[in-house]
PDB file of C-alpha atoms in Angstrom:
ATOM      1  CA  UNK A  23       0.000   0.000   0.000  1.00 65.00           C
ATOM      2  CA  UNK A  24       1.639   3.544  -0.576  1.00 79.00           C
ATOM      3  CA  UNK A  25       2.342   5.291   2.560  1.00 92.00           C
ATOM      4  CA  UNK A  26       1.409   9.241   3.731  1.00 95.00           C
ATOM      5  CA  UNK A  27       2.891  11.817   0.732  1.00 96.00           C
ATOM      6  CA  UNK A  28       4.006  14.791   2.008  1.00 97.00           C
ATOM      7  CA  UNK A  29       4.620  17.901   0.009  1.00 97.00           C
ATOM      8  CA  UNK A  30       6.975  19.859  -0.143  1.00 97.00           C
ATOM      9  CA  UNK A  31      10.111  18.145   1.053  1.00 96.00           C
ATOM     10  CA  UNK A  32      12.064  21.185   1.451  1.00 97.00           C
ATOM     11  CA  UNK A  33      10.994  25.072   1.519  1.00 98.00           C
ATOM     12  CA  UNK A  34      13.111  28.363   2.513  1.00 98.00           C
ATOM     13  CA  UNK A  35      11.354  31.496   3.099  1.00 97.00           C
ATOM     14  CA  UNK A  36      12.128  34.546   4.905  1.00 97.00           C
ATOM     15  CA  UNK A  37      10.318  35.671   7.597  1.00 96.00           C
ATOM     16  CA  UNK A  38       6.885  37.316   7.490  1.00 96.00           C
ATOM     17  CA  UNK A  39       6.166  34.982   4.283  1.00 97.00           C
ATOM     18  CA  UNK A  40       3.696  32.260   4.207  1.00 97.00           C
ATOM     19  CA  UNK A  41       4.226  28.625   2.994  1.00 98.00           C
ATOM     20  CA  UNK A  42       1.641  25.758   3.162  1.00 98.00           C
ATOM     21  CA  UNK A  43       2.575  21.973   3.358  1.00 98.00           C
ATOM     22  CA  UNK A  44       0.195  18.864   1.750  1.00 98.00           C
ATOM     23  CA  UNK A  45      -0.426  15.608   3.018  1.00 97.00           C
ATOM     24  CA  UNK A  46      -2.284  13.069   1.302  1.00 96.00           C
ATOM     25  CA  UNK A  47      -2.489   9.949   3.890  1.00 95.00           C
ATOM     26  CA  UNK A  48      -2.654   6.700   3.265  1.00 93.00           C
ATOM     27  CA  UNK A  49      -6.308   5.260   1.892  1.00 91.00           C
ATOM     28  CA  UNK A  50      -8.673   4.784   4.593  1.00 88.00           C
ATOM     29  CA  UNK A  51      -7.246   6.239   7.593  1.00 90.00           C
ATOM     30  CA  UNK A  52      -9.859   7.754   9.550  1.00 88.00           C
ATOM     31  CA  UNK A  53      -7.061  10.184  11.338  1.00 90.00           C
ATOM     32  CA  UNK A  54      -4.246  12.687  10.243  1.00 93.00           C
ATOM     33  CA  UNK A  55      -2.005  14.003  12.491  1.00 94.00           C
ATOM     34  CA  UNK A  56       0.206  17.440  11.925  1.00 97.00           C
ATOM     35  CA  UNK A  57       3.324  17.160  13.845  1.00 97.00           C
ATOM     36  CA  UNK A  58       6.185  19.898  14.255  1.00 97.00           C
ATOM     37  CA  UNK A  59       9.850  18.060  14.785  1.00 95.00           C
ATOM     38  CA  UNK A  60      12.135  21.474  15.874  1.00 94.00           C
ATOM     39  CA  UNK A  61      15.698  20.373  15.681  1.00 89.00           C
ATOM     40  CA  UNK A  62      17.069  17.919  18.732  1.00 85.00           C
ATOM     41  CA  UNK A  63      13.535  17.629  20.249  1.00 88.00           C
ATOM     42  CA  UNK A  64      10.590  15.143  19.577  1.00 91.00           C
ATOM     43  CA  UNK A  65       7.641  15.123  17.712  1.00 94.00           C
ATOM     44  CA  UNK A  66       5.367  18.198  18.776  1.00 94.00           C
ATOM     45  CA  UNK A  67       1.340  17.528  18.177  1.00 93.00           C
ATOM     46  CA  UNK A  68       0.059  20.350  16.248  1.00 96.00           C
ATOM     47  CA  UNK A  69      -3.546  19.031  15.272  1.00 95.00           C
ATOM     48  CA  UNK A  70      -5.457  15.386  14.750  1.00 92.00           C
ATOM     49  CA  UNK A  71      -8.562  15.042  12.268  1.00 92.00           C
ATOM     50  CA  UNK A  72     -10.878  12.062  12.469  1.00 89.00           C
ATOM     51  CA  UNK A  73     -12.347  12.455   9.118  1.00 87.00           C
ATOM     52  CA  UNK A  74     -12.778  15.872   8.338  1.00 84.00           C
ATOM     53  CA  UNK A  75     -13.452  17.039  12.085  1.00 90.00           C
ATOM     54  CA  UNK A  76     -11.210  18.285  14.312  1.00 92.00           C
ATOM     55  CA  UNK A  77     -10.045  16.394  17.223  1.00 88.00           C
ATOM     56  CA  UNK A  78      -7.484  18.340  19.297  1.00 89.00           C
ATOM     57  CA  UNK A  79      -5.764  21.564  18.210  1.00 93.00           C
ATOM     58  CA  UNK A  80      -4.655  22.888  21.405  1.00 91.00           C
ATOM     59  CA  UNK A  81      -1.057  22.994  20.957  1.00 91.00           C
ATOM     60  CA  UNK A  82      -1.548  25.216  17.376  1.00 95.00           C
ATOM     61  CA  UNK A  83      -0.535  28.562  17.238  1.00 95.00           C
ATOM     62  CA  UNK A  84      -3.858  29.964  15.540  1.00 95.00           C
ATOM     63  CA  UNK A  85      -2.757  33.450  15.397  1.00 95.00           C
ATOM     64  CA  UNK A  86      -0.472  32.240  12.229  1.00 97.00           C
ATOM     65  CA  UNK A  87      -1.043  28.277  11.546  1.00 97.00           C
ATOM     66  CA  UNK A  88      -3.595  26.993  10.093  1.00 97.00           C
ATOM     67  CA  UNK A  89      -4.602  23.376   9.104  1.00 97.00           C
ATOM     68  CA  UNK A  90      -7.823  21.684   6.995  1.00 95.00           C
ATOM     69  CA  UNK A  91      -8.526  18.529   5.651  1.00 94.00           C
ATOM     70  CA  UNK A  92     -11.457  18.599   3.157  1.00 82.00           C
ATOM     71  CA  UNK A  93     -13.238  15.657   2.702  1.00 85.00           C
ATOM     72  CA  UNK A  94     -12.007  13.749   5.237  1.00 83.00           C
ATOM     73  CA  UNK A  95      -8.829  12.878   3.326  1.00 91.00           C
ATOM     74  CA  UNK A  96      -5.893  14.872   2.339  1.00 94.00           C
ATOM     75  CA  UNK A  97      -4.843  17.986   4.650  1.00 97.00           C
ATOM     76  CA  UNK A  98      -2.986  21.408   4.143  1.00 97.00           C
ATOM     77  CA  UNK A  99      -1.188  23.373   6.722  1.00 98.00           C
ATOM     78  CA  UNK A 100      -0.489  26.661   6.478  1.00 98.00           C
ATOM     79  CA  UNK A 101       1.863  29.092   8.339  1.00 98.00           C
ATOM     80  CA  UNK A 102       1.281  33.002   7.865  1.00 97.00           C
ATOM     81  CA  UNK A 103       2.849  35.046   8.282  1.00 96.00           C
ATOM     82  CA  UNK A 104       5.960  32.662   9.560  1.00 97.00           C
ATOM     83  CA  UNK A 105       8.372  33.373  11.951  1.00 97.00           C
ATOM     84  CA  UNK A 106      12.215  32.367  12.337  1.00 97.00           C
ATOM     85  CA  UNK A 107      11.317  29.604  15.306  1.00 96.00           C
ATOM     86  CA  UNK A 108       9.059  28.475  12.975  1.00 97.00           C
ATOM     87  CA  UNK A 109      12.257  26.623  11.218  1.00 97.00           C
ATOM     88  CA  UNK A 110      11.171  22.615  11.480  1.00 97.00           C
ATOM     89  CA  UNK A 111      10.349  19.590   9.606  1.00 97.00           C
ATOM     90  CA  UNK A 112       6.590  19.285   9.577  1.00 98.00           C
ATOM     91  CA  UNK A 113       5.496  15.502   9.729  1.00 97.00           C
ATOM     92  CA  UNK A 114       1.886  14.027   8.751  1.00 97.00           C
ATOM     93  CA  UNK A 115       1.111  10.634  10.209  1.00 95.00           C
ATOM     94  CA  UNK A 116      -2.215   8.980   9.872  1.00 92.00           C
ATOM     95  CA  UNK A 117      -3.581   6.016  11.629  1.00 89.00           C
ATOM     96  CA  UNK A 118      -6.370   3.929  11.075  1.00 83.00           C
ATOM     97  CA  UNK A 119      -8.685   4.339  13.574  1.00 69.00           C
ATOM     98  CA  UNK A 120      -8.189   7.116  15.631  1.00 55.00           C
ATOM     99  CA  UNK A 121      -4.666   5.904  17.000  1.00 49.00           C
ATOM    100  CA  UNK A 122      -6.886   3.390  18.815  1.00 54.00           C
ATOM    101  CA  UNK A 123      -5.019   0.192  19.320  1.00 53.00           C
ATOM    102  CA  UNK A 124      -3.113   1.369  16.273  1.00 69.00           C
ATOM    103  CA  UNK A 125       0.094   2.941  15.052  1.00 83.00           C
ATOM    104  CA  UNK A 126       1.110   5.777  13.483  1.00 89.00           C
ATOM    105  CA  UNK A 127       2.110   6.187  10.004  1.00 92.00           C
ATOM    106  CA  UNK A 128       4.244   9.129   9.178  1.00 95.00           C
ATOM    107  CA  UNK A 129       5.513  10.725   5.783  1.00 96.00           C
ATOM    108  CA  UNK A 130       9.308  12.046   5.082  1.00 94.00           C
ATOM    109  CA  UNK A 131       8.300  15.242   6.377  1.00 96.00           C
ATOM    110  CA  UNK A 132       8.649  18.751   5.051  1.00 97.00           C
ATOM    111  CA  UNK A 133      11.305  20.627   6.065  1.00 97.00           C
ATOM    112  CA  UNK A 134      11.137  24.362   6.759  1.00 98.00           C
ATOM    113  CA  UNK A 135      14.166  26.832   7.296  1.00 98.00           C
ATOM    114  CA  UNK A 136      12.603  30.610   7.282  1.00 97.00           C
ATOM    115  CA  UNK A 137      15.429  33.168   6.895  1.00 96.00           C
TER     116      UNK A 137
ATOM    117  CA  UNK B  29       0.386  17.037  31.885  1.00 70.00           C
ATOM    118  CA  UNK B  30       1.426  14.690  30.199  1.00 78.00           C
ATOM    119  CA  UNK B  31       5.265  14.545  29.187  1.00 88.00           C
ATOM    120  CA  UNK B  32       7.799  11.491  27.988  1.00 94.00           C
ATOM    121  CA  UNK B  33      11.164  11.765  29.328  1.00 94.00           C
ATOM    122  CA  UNK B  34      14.137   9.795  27.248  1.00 95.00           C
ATOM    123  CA  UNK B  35      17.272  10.109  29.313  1.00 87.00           C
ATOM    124  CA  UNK B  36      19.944   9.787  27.114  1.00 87.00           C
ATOM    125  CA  UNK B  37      20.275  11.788  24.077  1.00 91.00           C
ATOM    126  CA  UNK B  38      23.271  10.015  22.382  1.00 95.00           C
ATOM    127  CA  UNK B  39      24.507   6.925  22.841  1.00 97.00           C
ATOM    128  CA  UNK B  40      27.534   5.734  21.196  1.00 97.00           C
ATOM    129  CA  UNK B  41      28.219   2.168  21.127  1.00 97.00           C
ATOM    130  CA  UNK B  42      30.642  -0.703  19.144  1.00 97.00           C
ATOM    131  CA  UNK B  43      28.753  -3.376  16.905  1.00 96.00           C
ATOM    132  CA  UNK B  44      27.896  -5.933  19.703  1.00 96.00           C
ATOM    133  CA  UNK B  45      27.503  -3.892  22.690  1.00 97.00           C
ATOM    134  CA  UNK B  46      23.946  -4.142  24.414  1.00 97.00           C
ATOM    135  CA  UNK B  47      21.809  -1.422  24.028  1.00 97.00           C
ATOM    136  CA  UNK B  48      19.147  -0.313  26.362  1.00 97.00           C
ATOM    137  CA  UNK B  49      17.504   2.972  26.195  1.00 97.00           C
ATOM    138  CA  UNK B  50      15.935   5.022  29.096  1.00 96.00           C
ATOM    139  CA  UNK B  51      11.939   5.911  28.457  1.00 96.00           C
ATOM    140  CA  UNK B  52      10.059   6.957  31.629  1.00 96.00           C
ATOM    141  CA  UNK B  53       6.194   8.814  31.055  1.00 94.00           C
ATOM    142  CA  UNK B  54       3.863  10.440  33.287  1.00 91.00           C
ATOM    143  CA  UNK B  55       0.595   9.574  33.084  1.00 84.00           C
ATOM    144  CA  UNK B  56      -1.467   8.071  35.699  1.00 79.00           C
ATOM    145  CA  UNK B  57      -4.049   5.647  33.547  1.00 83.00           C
ATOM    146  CA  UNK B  58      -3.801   3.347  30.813  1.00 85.00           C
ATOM    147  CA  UNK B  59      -1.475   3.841  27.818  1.00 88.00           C
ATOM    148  CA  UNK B  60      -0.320   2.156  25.226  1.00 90.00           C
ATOM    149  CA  UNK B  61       3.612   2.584  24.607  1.00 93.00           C
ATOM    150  CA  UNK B  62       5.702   2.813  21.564  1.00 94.00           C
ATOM    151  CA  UNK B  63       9.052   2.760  20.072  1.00 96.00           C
ATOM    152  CA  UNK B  64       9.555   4.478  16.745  1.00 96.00           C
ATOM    153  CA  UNK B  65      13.105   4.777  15.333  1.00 96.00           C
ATOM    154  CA  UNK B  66      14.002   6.986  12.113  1.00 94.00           C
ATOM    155  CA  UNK B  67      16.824   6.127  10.162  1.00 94.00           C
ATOM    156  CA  UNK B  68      18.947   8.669   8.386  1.00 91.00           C
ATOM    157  CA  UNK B  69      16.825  10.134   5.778  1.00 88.00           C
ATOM    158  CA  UNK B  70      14.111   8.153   6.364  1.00 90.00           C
ATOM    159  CA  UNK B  71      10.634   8.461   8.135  1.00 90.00           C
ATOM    160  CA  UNK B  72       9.920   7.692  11.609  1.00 93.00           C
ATOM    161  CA  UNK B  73       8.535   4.290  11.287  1.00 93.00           C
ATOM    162  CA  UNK B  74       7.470   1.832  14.146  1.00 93.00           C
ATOM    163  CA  UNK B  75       9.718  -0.288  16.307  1.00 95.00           C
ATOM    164  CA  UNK B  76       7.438  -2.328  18.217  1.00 94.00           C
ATOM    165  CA  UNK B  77       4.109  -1.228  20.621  1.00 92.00           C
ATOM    166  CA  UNK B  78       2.453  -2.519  23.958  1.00 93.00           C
ATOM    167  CA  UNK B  79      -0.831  -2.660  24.273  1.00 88.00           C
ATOM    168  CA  UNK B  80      -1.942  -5.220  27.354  1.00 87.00           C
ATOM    169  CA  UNK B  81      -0.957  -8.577  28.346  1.00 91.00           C
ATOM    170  CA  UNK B  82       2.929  -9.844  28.394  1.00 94.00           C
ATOM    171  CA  UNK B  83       4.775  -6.790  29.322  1.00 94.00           C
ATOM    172  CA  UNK B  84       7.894  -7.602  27.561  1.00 96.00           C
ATOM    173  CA  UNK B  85       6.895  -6.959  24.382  1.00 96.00           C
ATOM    174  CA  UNK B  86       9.528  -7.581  20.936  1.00 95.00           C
ATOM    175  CA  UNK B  87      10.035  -5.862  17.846  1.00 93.00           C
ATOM    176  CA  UNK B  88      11.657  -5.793  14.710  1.00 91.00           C
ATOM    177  CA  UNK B  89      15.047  -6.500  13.772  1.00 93.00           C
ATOM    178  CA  UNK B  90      15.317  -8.055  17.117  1.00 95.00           C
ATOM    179  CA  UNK B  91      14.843  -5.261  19.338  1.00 97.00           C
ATOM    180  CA  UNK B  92      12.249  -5.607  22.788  1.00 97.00           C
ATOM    181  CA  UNK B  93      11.135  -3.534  25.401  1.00 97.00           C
ATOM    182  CA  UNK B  94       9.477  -4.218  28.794  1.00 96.00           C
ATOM    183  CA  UNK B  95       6.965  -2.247  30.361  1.00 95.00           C
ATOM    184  CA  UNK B  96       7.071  -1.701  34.344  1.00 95.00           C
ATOM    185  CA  UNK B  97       3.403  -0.129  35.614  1.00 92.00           C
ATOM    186  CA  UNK B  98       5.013   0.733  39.032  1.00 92.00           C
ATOM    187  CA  UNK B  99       8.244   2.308  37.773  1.00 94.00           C
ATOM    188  CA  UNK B 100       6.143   4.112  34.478  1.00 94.00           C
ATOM    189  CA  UNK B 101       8.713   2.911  32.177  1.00 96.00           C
ATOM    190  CA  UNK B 102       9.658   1.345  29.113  1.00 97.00           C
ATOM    191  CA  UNK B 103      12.967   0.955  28.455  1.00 97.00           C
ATOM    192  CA  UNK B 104      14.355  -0.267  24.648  1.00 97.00           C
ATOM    193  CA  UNK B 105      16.566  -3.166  24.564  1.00 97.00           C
ATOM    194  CA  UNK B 106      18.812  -5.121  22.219  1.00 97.00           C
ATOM    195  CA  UNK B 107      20.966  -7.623  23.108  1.00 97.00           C
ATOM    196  CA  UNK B 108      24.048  -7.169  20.580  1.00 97.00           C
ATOM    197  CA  UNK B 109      23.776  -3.835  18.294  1.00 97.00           C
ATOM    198  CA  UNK B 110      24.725  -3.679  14.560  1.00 97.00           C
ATOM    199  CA  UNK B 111      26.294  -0.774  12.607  1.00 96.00           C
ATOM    200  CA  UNK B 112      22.720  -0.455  10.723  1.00 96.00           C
ATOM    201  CA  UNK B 113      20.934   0.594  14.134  1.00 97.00           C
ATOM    202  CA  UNK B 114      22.551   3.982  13.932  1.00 97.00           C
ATOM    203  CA  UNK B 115      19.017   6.161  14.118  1.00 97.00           C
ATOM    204  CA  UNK B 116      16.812   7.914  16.112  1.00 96.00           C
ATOM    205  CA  UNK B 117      14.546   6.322  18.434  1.00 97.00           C
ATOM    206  CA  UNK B 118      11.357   7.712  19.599  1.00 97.00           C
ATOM    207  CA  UNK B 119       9.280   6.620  22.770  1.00 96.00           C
ATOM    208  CA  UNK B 120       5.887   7.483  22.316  1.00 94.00           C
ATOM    209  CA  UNK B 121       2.867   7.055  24.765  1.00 92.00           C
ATOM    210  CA  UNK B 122      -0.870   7.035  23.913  1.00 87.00           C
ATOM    211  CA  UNK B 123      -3.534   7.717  26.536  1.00 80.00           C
ATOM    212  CA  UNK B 124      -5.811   4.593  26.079  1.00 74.00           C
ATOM    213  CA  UNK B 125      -8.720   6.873  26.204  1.00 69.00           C
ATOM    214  CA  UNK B 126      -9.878  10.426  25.255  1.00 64.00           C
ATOM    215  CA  UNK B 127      -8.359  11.789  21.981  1.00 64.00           C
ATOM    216  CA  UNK B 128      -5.820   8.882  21.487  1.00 67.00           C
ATOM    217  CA  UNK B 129      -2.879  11.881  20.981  1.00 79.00           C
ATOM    218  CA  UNK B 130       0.423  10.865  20.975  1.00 87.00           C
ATOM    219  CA  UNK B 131       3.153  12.226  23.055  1.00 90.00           C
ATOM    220  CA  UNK B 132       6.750  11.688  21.805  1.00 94.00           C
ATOM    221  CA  UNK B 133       9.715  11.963  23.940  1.00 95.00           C
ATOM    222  CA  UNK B 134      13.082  13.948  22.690  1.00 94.00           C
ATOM    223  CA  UNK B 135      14.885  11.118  21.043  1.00 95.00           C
ATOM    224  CA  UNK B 136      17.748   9.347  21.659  1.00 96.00           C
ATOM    225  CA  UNK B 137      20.459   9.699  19.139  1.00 96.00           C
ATOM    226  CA  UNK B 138      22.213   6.101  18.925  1.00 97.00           C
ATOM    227  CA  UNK B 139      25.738   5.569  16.692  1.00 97.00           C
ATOM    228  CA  UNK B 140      27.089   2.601  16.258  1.00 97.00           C
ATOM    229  CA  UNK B 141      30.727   2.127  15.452  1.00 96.00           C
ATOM    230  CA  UNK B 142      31.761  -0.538  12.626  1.00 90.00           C
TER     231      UNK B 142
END
């Protein structure tokens, strides 16, 4: 089966410019993760869909990101305008049924340096 | 709240050294616990995962982990390490109920020396 495509691998931008990322996951997950990977730490939890819905979005910074997933399949998160600390590799993961009794399936990530 | 603490963040061993990496969480009901490792320039992918039943719990490529309630850990092991094990590796926890988020720990950075 193919796995989650992510979109775009790599993107610079300087700051106060806006950049969106794509994530198509793999065919019948019922959940899509965004996560943000900062250099040297883990895997931060920026927001879960089951289906098209959102699930938890707490840890989003909604004055600048934003994330949707139409149709309950592929997803696009946006960052505007971005900041330097914003720099990252952005990681979609889906899962099957809502992570329950399930794992996580994660694309190659786009990275983002913003000048 | 609820946090994942990996205590070493690189490791440097010799081919066929034991390995055992540090994951402790805090959470005070049931989770279910996994290891994902990412190899250089490749995505995270999964390790191995506990659910219930036998705590010690193995994985690919001949890795295991066992899972101790009272001490809220779950510690990666492998017996005799191979130069292709140089990655990342990821604890994750996953409340068993609620919104089924995933908390990942910083990584530990393992190299392993031909």
């Amino acid at each position: 089966e193919a796995g989650v495509a992510q979109s775009p691998r790599y993107k610079i931008i300087e700051k106060r410019q806006s950049v969106a990322f794509w994530c198509n996951p793999i065919s019948g997950h019922a959940t899509l993760y965004w996560y943000q990977q900062i250099l040297g730490q883990g895997p931060k939890l920026l927001i879960q869909f089951q289906n098209n819905g959102v699930v938890d979005d707490s840890q989003l910074p909604k004055d600048r990101f934003s994330a949707e997933r139409l149709k309950g399949v592929d997803s696009t998160l946006k960052i505007q305008p971005a900041k330097l600390e914003d720099s990252a590799v952005y990681l979609c993961a889906s899962s099957r049924r809502g992570g329950l009794a399930g794992e996580l399936f994660f694309g190659e990530g786009s990275r983002l340096t913003v000048l | 709240a609820q946090s994942v603490s990996q205590h070493n963040h690189h490791v440097i061993l010799s081919e066929a050294a034991s390995l055992e990496l540090g994951c402790n969480y805090s959470y005070g009901g049931t989770v279910n616990l996994f290891w994902y490792v990412q190899y250089p320039g490749q995505h995270l992918q999964l390790l191995l995962k506990y659910f219930s039943g036998d705590p010690l719990v193995k994985g690919i490529k001949g890795f295991e982990a066992e899972f101790i309630k009272s001490k809220f850990s779950f510690n990666l092991r492998k017996p005799s390490v191979q130069w292709s094990d140089t990655a990342e590796y990821f604890c994750a926890v996953n409340p068993s109920s609620g919104t089924y988020k995933y908390i990942f720990g910083t990584g530990t950075r393992l190299k392993v020396l031909a």
